[in-house]
CSV table of C-alpha atoms in Angstrom, one decimal:
chain,number,residue,atom,x,y,z
L,25,MET,CA,16.3,-104.4,-144.3
L,26,GLN,CA,19.3,-105.8,-142.6
L,27,LEU,CA,19.3,-108.6,-145.2
L,28,LEU,CA,20.0,-106.1,-148.0
L,29,PRO,CA,23.5,-105.1,-148.9
L,30,GLU,CA,24.7,-101.7,-147.6
L,31,PRO,CA,24.7,-100.0,-151.1
L,32,VAL,CA,21.0,-101.1,-151.7
L,33,ARG,CA,20.0,-99.7,-148.3
L,34,ARG,CA,21.7,-96.4,-149.1
L,35,LEU,CA,19.9,-96.3,-152.5
L,36,ALA,CA,16.6,-97.0,-150.9
L,37,ALA,CA,17.2,-94.2,-148.4
L,38,TRP,CA,18.0,-91.7,-151.1
L,39,CYS,CA,15.0,-92.8,-153.2
L,40,ALA,CA,12.7,-92.3,-150.1
L,41,ALA,CA,14.2,-88.9,-149.5
L,42,ILE,CA,13.8,-87.8,-153.1
L,43,LEU,CA,10.2,-89.0,-153.2
L,44,LEU,CA,9.5,-87.2,-149.9
L,45,ALA,CA,11.0,-84.0,-151.3
L,46,THR,CA,9.1,-84.3,-154.5
L,47,GLY,CA,5.9,-84.8,-152.6
L,48,VAL,CA,6.5,-81.7,-150.5
L,49,LEU,CA,7.4,-79.7,-153.6
L,50,TYR,CA,4.1,-80.8,-155.3
L,51,VAL,CA,2.1,-79.8,-152.3
L,52,ALA,CA,3.8,-76.5,-152.1
L,53,ILE,CA,3.1,-75.8,-155.8
L,54,GLN,CA,-0.6,-76.7,-155.3
L,55,VAL,CA,-0.8,-74.4,-152.2
L,56,TYR,CA,0.8,-71.6,-154.2
L,57,VAL,CA,-1.7,-72.0,-157.0
L,58,ALA,CA,-4.6,-72.0,-154.6
L,59,ILE,CA,-3.5,-68.8,-152.7
L,60,ARG,CA,-1.4,-67.1,-155.3
L,61,PRO,CA,-2.7,-63.5,-154.7
L,62,ALA,CA,-1.4,-63.8,-151.1
L,63,VAL,CA,1.8,-65.8,-151.7
L,64,VAL,CA,3.2,-63.7,-154.5
L,65,PRO,CA,3.3,-60.4,-152.5
L,66,VAL,CA,5.0,-62.2,-149.6
L,67,LEU,CA,7.7,-63.7,-151.9
L,68,LEU,CA,8.2,-60.4,-153.7
L,69,ALA,CA,8.5,-58.6,-150.4
L,70,LEU,CA,11.2,-61.0,-149.3
L,71,LEU,CA,13.1,-60.3,-152.5
L,72,GLY,CA,12.7,-56.5,-151.9
L,73,THR,CA,13.8,-56.9,-148.3
L,74,ALA,CA,16.9,-58.8,-149.3
L,75,LEU,CA,17.7,-56.0,-151.7
L,76,LEU,CA,17.0,-53.1,-149.5
L,77,LEU,CA,18.1,-54.4,-146.1
L,78,PRO,CA,21.7,-53.0,-146.5
L,79,VAL,CA,20.2,-49.5,-147.1
L,80,HIS,CA,18.0,-49.9,-144.0
L,81,ARG,CA,20.9,-51.1,-141.9
L,82,TRP,CA,23.0,-48.1,-143.0
L,83,LEU,CA,20.2,-45.7,-142.0
L,84,VAL,CA,19.8,-47.4,-138.6
L,85,ARG,CA,23.5,-47.2,-138.0
L,86,ALA,CA,23.2,-43.5,-138.7
L,87,LYS,CA,20.8,-43.2,-135.7
L,88,VAL,CA,17.6,-43.1,-137.8
L,89,ASN,CA,14.6,-44.6,-136.1
L,90,ARG,CA,13.8,-48.1,-137.5
L,91,SER,CA,10.3,-47.2,-138.7
L,92,VAL,CA,11.5,-43.9,-140.3
L,93,ALA,CA,14.4,-45.8,-142.0
L,94,ALA,CA,12.0,-48.3,-143.4
L,95,GLY,CA,9.7,-45.6,-144.6
L,96,LEU,CA,12.5,-43.7,-146.2
L,97,THR,CA,13.8,-46.8,-148.0
L,98,CYS,CA,10.4,-47.7,-149.4
L,99,ALA,CA,9.9,-44.0,-150.4
L,100,ALA,CA,13.2,-44.0,-152.3
L,101,VAL,CA,12.2,-47.1,-154.2
L,102,LEU,CA,8.9,-45.5,-155.1
L,103,ALA,CA,10.6,-42.3,-156.2
L,104,VAL,CA,13.1,-44.1,-158.4
L,105,VAL,CA,10.7,-46.5,-160.1
L,106,GLY,CA,7.9,-43.9,-160.4
L,107,GLY,CA,10.2,-41.2,-161.8
L,108,ALA,CA,11.7,-43.5,-164.4
L,109,VAL,CA,8.3,-44.8,-165.6
L,110,TYR,CA,6.9,-41.2,-165.6
L,111,LEU,CA,9.8,-39.9,-167.7
L,112,VAL,CA,9.6,-42.6,-170.3
L,113,THR,CA,5.8,-42.5,-170.4
L,114,VAL,CA,5.8,-38.8,-171.0
L,115,THR,CA,8.5,-39.1,-173.7
L,116,LEU,CA,6.5,-41.9,-175.5
L,117,ILE,CA,3.2,-40.0,-175.4
L,118,GLY,CA,4.8,-36.8,-176.5
L,119,THR,CA,6.5,-38.5,-179.5
L,120,TRP,CA,3.8,-41.0,-180.5
L,121,ASP,CA,2.8,-39.0,-183.6
L,122,GLN,CA,6.5,-38.7,-184.6
L,123,ILE,CA,6.9,-42.5,-184.1
L,124,VAL,CA,4.0,-43.2,-186.4
L,125,ALA,CA,5.3,-40.7,-189.0
L,126,SER,CA,8.8,-42.2,-188.8
L,127,LEU,CA,7.4,-45.7,-189.3
L,128,ARG,CA,5.4,-44.4,-192.3
L,129,ARG,CA,8.6,-42.8,-193.8
L,130,ALA,CA,10.6,-46.0,-193.1
L,131,VAL,CA,8.0,-48.2,-194.9
L,132,ARG,CA,7.9,-45.7,-197.9
L,133,ASP,CA,11.7,-45.7,-198.1
L,134,LEU,CA,11.8,-49.5,-198.1
L,135,ALA,CA,9.1,-49.7,-200.7
L,136,ASP,CA,11.1,-47.2,-202.9
L,137,GLN,CA,14.3,-49.0,-202.3
L,138,PHE,CA,13.0,-52.3,-203.6
L,139,GLY,CA,11.0,-50.7,-206.4
L,140,ALA,CA,7.6,-51.5,-204.8
L,141,SER,CA,6.0,-48.1,-205.1
L,142,ASP,CA,2.5,-48.2,-206.5
L,143,THR,CA,2.4,-51.9,-206.2
L,144,SER,CA,0.5,-54.4,-204.0
L,145,LEU,CA,3.5,-54.2,-201.5
L,146,ASP,CA,2.9,-50.5,-201.3
L,147,ASP,CA,-0.8,-51.1,-200.6
L,148,LEU,CA,0.2,-53.6,-198.0
L,149,ALA,CA,2.4,-51.0,-196.3
L,150,ASP,CA,-0.5,-48.5,-196.3
L,151,ASP,CA,-2.8,-51.1,-194.7
L,152,ALA,CA,-0.2,-51.8,-192.0
L,153,LEU,CA,0.2,-48.1,-191.3
L,154,HIS,CA,-3.6,-47.7,-191.0
L,155,LEU,CA,-3.6,-50.5,-188.5
L,156,LEU,CA,-0.9,-48.7,-186.6
L,157,ASP,CA,-3.0,-45.6,-186.6
L,158,ARG,CA,-5.8,-47.5,-185.0
L,159,PHE,CA,-3.6,-49.2,-182.5
L,160,GLY,CA,-4.4,-46.6,-179.8
L,161,GLY,CA,-8.1,-47.4,-179.9
L,162,THR,CA,-7.5,-51.1,-179.9
L,163,ALA,CA,-5.1,-50.8,-177.0
L,164,ALA,CA,-7.6,-48.7,-175.1
L,165,SER,CA,-10.3,-51.4,-175.5
L,166,GLY,CA,-7.8,-54.0,-174.4
L,167,VAL,CA,-7.0,-52.0,-171.3
L,168,VAL,CA,-10.7,-51.7,-170.4
L,169,GLY,CA,-11.0,-55.5,-170.7
L,170,GLY,CA,-8.0,-56.0,-168.5
L,171,VAL,CA,-8.9,-53.6,-165.7
L,172,GLY,CA,-9.6,-56.5,-163.3
L,173,ILE,CA,-6.1,-58.0,-163.9
L,174,ALA,CA,-4.5,-54.6,-163.6
L,175,ALA,CA,-6.3,-54.0,-160.3
L,176,GLN,CA,-5.1,-57.3,-159.0
L,177,VAL,CA,-1.5,-56.6,-160.0
L,178,LEU,CA,-1.7,-53.2,-158.4
L,179,GLY,CA,-3.2,-54.6,-155.2
L,180,MET,CA,-0.4,-57.2,-155.0
L,181,ALA,CA,2.2,-54.5,-155.6
L,182,VAL,CA,0.8,-52.3,-152.8
L,183,LEU,CA,0.7,-55.3,-150.4
L,184,ALA,CA,4.2,-56.2,-151.3
L,185,LEU,CA,5.5,-52.7,-150.6
L,186,LEU,CA,3.7,-52.6,-147.2
L,187,LEU,CA,5.2,-56.0,-146.4
L,188,VAL,CA,8.7,-54.7,-147.3
L,189,PHE,CA,8.2,-51.9,-144.9
L,190,PHE,CA,7.2,-54.2,-142.0
L,191,PHE,CA,9.9,-56.7,-142.9
L,192,LEU,CA,12.6,-54.0,-142.8
L,193,ARG,CA,11.3,-52.4,-139.6
L,194,ASP,CA,11.0,-55.7,-137.7
L,195,SER,CA,14.1,-57.4,-139.3
L,196,ASP,CA,15.8,-57.4,-135.9
L,197,GLN,CA,13.0,-59.5,-134.4
L,198,ALA,CA,13.0,-62.1,-137.2
L,199,VAL,CA,15.4,-64.5,-135.5
L,200,GLY,CA,13.6,-64.3,-132.1
L,201,ALA,CA,10.2,-64.9,-133.8
L,202,LEU,CA,11.6,-67.9,-135.7
L,203,ARG,CA,13.1,-69.5,-132.6
L,204,SER,CA,9.9,-69.1,-130.7
L,205,LEU,CA,8.1,-71.2,-133.4
L,206,VAL,CA,10.6,-74.1,-133.2
L,207,PRO,CA,11.1,-76.7,-130.4
L,208,ASP,CA,14.1,-76.0,-128.3
L,209,ARG,CA,16.2,-79.0,-129.7
L,210,GLY,CA,16.0,-77.7,-133.2
L,211,THR,CA,16.2,-73.9,-132.8
L,212,ASP,CA,19.9,-73.7,-133.7
L,213,THR,CA,19.6,-75.9,-136.8
L,214,VAL,CA,16.5,-74.1,-138.1
L,215,GLU,CA,18.0,-70.7,-137.5
L,216,ALA,CA,21.2,-71.7,-139.3
L,217,MET,CA,19.2,-73.0,-142.2
L,218,ALA,CA,17.1,-69.9,-142.4
L,219,ARG,CA,20.2,-67.7,-142.4
L,220,ARG,CA,21.7,-69.7,-145.2
L,221,ALA,CA,18.5,-69.5,-147.2
L,222,PHE,CA,18.3,-65.7,-146.7
L,223,GLU,CA,21.9,-65.2,-147.6
L,224,GLY,CA,21.3,-67.1,-150.8
L,225,VAL,CA,18.4,-64.7,-151.7
L,226,GLU,CA,20.6,-61.7,-150.7
L,227,GLY,CA,23.3,-63.0,-153.1
L,228,PHE,CA,20.8,-63.3,-155.9
L,229,MET,CA,19.6,-59.7,-155.4
L,230,ARG,CA,23.1,-58.4,-155.3
L,231,GLY,CA,24.0,-60.2,-158.4
L,232,THR,CA,20.9,-59.0,-160.2
L,233,THR,CA,21.7,-55.4,-159.2
L,234,VAL,CA,25.2,-55.7,-160.6
L,235,VAL,CA,23.8,-57.1,-163.9
L,236,ALA,CA,21.2,-54.4,-164.0
L,237,PHE,CA,23.8,-51.7,-163.5
L,238,ILE,CA,26.0,-53.2,-166.3
L,239,ASP,CA,23.0,-53.3,-168.7
L,240,ALA,CA,21.9,-49.8,-167.8
L,241,PHE,CA,25.5,-48.4,-168.1
L,242,PHE,CA,26.2,-49.8,-171.6
L,243,ILE,CA,22.7,-49.1,-173.0
L,244,THR,CA,22.8,-45.5,-171.6
L,245,ALA,CA,26.2,-45.0,-173.0
L,246,GLY,CA,25.1,-46.2,-176.4
L,247,LEU,CA,22.0,-43.9,-176.3
L,248,LEU,CA,24.2,-40.9,-175.4
L,249,ILE,CA,26.7,-41.7,-178.2
L,250,LEU,CA,23.7,-41.9,-180.6
L,251,ARG,CA,22.3,-38.7,-179.1
L,252,VAL,CA,18.9,-40.2,-178.3
L,253,PRO,CA,16.8,-37.9,-176.1
L,254,GLY,CA,15.9,-39.1,-172.6
L,255,ALA,CA,18.9,-41.4,-172.4
L,256,PHE,CA,19.1,-41.4,-168.6
L,257,GLY,CA,15.4,-42.0,-168.1
L,258,LEU,CA,15.6,-44.9,-170.6
L,259,GLY,CA,18.7,-46.2,-168.8
L,260,ALA,CA,16.7,-46.1,-165.5
L,261,ILE,CA,14.0,-48.2,-167.1
L,262,VAL,CA,16.6,-50.7,-168.3
L,263,PHE,CA,18.0,-50.9,-164.7
L,264,ILE,CA,14.5,-51.5,-163.3
L,265,GLY,CA,13.5,-53.9,-166.0
L,266,ALA,CA,16.5,-56.1,-165.4
L,267,TYR,CA,14.8,-57.3,-162.2
L,268,VAL,CA,11.9,-58.7,-164.4
L,269,PRO,CA,13.5,-61.4,-166.6
L,270,TYR,CA,12.7,-61.3,-170.3
L,271,ILE,CA,9.6,-59.0,-170.1
L,272,GLY,CA,11.7,-56.2,-168.5
L,273,ALA,CA,14.4,-56.3,-171.2
L,274,PHE,CA,11.8,-56.4,-174.0
L,275,VAL,CA,9.8,-53.4,-172.7
L,276,SER,CA,12.9,-51.2,-171.9
L,277,GLY,CA,14.5,-52.1,-175.2
L,278,ALA,CA,11.3,-51.4,-177.2
L,279,ALA,CA,10.9,-48.0,-175.4
L,280,ALA,CA,14.5,-47.0,-176.3
L,281,VAL,CA,14.1,-48.0,-180.0
L,282,LEU,CA,10.7,-46.2,-180.3
L,283,VAL,CA,12.1,-43.0,-178.9
L,284,ALA,CA,15.2,-43.2,-181.2
L,285,LEU,CA,12.9,-43.8,-184.2
L,286,ALA,CA,10.7,-40.8,-183.4
L,287,ASP,CA,13.6,-38.3,-182.8
L,288,ARG,CA,16.5,-39.6,-184.8
L,289,GLY,CA,15.0,-41.7,-187.6
L,290,LEU,CA,15.2,-45.3,-188.8
L,291,THR,CA,18.9,-45.6,-189.1
L,292,ILE,CA,19.6,-44.5,-185.5
L,293,ALA,CA,16.7,-46.6,-184.3
L,294,LEU,CA,18.4,-49.7,-185.9
L,295,TRP,CA,21.7,-48.8,-184.3
L,296,VAL,CA,19.9,-48.6,-180.9
L,297,LEU,CA,18.2,-51.9,-181.6
L,298,GLY,CA,21.7,-53.4,-182.3
L,299,VAL,CA,23.1,-52.0,-179.0
L,300,VAL,CA,20.2,-53.3,-177.0
L,301,LEU,CA,20.4,-56.8,-178.6
L,302,LEU,CA,24.2,-56.9,-178.1
L,303,VAL,CA,23.9,-56.0,-174.4
L,304,GLN,CA,21.1,-58.5,-173.8
L,305,VAL,CA,23.0,-61.3,-175.5
L,306,LEU,CA,26.1,-60.5,-173.5
L,307,GLU,CA,24.0,-60.4,-170.3
L,308,GLY,CA,22.2,-63.6,-170.9
L,309,ASN,CA,25.2,-65.6,-172.0
L,310,ILE,CA,28.1,-64.0,-170.0
L,311,PHE,CA,27.3,-61.4,-167.4
L,312,GLN,CA,24.3,-63.0,-165.6
L,313,PRO,CA,25.6,-66.6,-165.4
L,314,MET,CA,29.1,-65.4,-164.3
L,315,VAL,CA,27.8,-62.9,-161.7
L,316,GLN,CA,25.0,-65.0,-160.3
L,317,SER,CA,27.3,-68.1,-160.1
L,318,ARG,CA,29.6,-66.0,-157.8
L,319,THR,CA,27.0,-64.3,-155.7
L,320,VAL,CA,24.7,-67.3,-155.2
L,321,ARG,CA,27.4,-69.9,-155.7
L,322,ILE,CA,25.3,-71.9,-158.1
L,323,HIS,CA,26.6,-73.2,-161.5
L,324,PRO,CA,25.3,-71.3,-164.5
L,325,ALA,CA,23.8,-74.5,-165.9
L,326,VAL,CA,21.7,-74.9,-162.8
L,327,ILE,CA,20.5,-71.3,-163.1
L,328,LEU,CA,19.4,-71.8,-166.7
L,329,VAL,CA,17.5,-75.0,-165.7
L,330,ALA,CA,15.9,-73.2,-162.7
L,331,LEU,CA,14.8,-70.3,-165.0
L,332,THR,CA,13.2,-72.8,-167.4
L,333,ALA,CA,11.5,-74.8,-164.7
L,334,GLY,CA,10.2,-71.6,-163.0
L,335,GLY,CA,8.8,-70.3,-166.2
L,336,ALA,CA,7.0,-73.6,-166.9
L,337,VAL,CA,5.5,-73.8,-163.4
L,338,ALA,CA,4.5,-70.2,-162.8
L,339,GLY,CA,5.2,-68.1,-165.9
L,340,ILE,CA,6.8,-64.7,-165.4
L,341,VAL,CA,6.5,-64.9,-161.6
L,342,GLY,CA,8.2,-68.3,-161.7
L,343,VAL,CA,11.1,-66.9,-163.8
L,344,LEU,CA,11.4,-64.0,-161.3
L,345,LEU,CA,11.5,-66.3,-158.3
L,346,ALA,CA,13.3,-69.3,-159.7
L,347,VAL,CA,16.9,-68.3,-159.0
L,348,PRO,CA,16.3,-66.9,-155.5
L,349,VAL,CA,14.3,-70.0,-154.5
L,350,THR,CA,17.0,-72.2,-155.9
L,351,ALA,CA,19.6,-70.2,-154.0
L,352,ALA,CA,17.6,-70.6,-150.8
L,353,VAL,CA,17.3,-74.3,-151.3
L,354,PHE,CA,21.0,-74.7,-152.0
L,355,GLY,CA,21.8,-72.7,-148.8
L,356,VAL,CA,19.6,-75.0,-146.8
L,357,VAL,CA,21.2,-78.1,-148.4
L,358,ARG,CA,24.7,-76.8,-147.7
L,359,GLU,CA,23.8,-76.2,-144.0
L,360,VAL,CA,22.3,-79.7,-143.7
L,361,LEU,CA,25.4,-81.3,-145.3
L,362,HIS,CA,27.7,-79.2,-143.0
L,363,ARG,CA,25.9,-80.5,-139.9
L,364,HIS,CA,25.5,-84.1,-141.2
L,365,PRO,CA,28.4,-84.7,-143.6
L,366,SER,CA,28.0,-88.5,-143.7
L,367,GLY,CA,24.2,-88.5,-143.6
L,368,GLY,CA,24.3,-90.6,-140.5
L,369,GLY,CA,24.9,-88.2,-137.7
L,370,PRO,CA,25.9,-84.7,-136.6
L,371,SER,CA,29.2,-83.2,-137.8
L,372,ARG,CA,32.2,-83.0,-135.5
L,373,ALA,CA,31.7,-79.3,-134.9
L,374,ALA,CA,28.1,-79.8,-133.9
L,375,SER,CA,29.0,-82.8,-131.7
L,376,SER,CA,31.7,-80.8,-129.9
L,377,GLY,CA,29.3,-77.9,-129.4
L,378,GLU,CA,26.7,-80.1,-127.8
L,379,SER,CA,29.2,-81.7,-125.5
C-alpha cells in the first residue's frame, strides 16, 4: 500500500468504509425482516419515548414517582388517541346513511347538470350507488379476512405502549446500562454517540409535533368556518394522523370530507377537500421540510430521499422510521467527525481530555 499515492490510499479507505457500512446495513435489514414483529414495537417505543420524555421529566420534577409519572403519561396518550378515534368513529357511523344519501343527490345533480338523466350515464350512477350501498357488507367480509393482521397490529401496539412505559420509567438508568455493556476504553465515545442519536430522534419528534399542530390548527379553523360538525374531533384526528406519513393524512382528510358531505352537502364537502389538500400541499412542500431541517438539522432534500428509501424498504413503517433513523445516523456521524476530524486520530479536545 505504501507504493500507492496518498490520494489513492484515501480513496481505497473510503471505499472500504462504504462497503463495510453497506454490508452492515444489509445485514440489519435482513434481521429486521426476520424478526419484524419484535423490532417494530421497539422502534415505535423509542419514538414514543423521545416524544413523551419531556412530559415525564416535568412530572418527575413535580415530585411524582417515576413509575406513576410513566403510567400517567401513557394513560394521557391513550386518552387523547382513543377519544379522538371514538368521536370520529361515532360521527361517521351516525351519519353513514346521510353520507350515502348525499352522494346519491350529488350524482343525480351532476347527471341533471350535464343532461344525462334517463341515459346510460344515469344508469351507471345508479350502479355505482348500489355498489356503495353494499360497501358495508363487503368491508365486513374484508375485516373478517384481515382479523389475523389486525390482531398482529394490535399486539405490536400494546407491546410498544408497554415498552414506552418501561423506557420512561427507567430512562435515568439508560446511560449506566449502556456503559456497562461497552469496554472501558470506549464508554465515553459510545455514550456520546448514543446521546447524539437520541437527540436526533427527539428533534424529529418535536418537528413532527410542530407540523401536526400546524395541520390540525388550519384544518380545524377551516372546518369551523365552514360549520362542519365535530370540527375539534376531526382536528384531533388530523393531529394524530400527522405522525403516520401519507396514510394518516389520507384517513383524516377523508373523514373530514365525509362528515362535511353528510351534514353540509356537496358544495361544503368540496370546500373542505380544498382546505385539506391545500394544507397537505403546504405541509409536504414547505412546513415539514423547513421544520424538520431545523429540528433534526438535515437538508430537506435528504429528508425526501430518506422517506422514499424507507418506503421502498419497509412500506409505511419504513416511511415512519426513515427520518428518525436518518437523524440518528447523522448524529452519530457528527460525533465521530467531531472526535476524529481528520480521520486519522482523535480531536484536540479528546486528546487534551485524555492527557
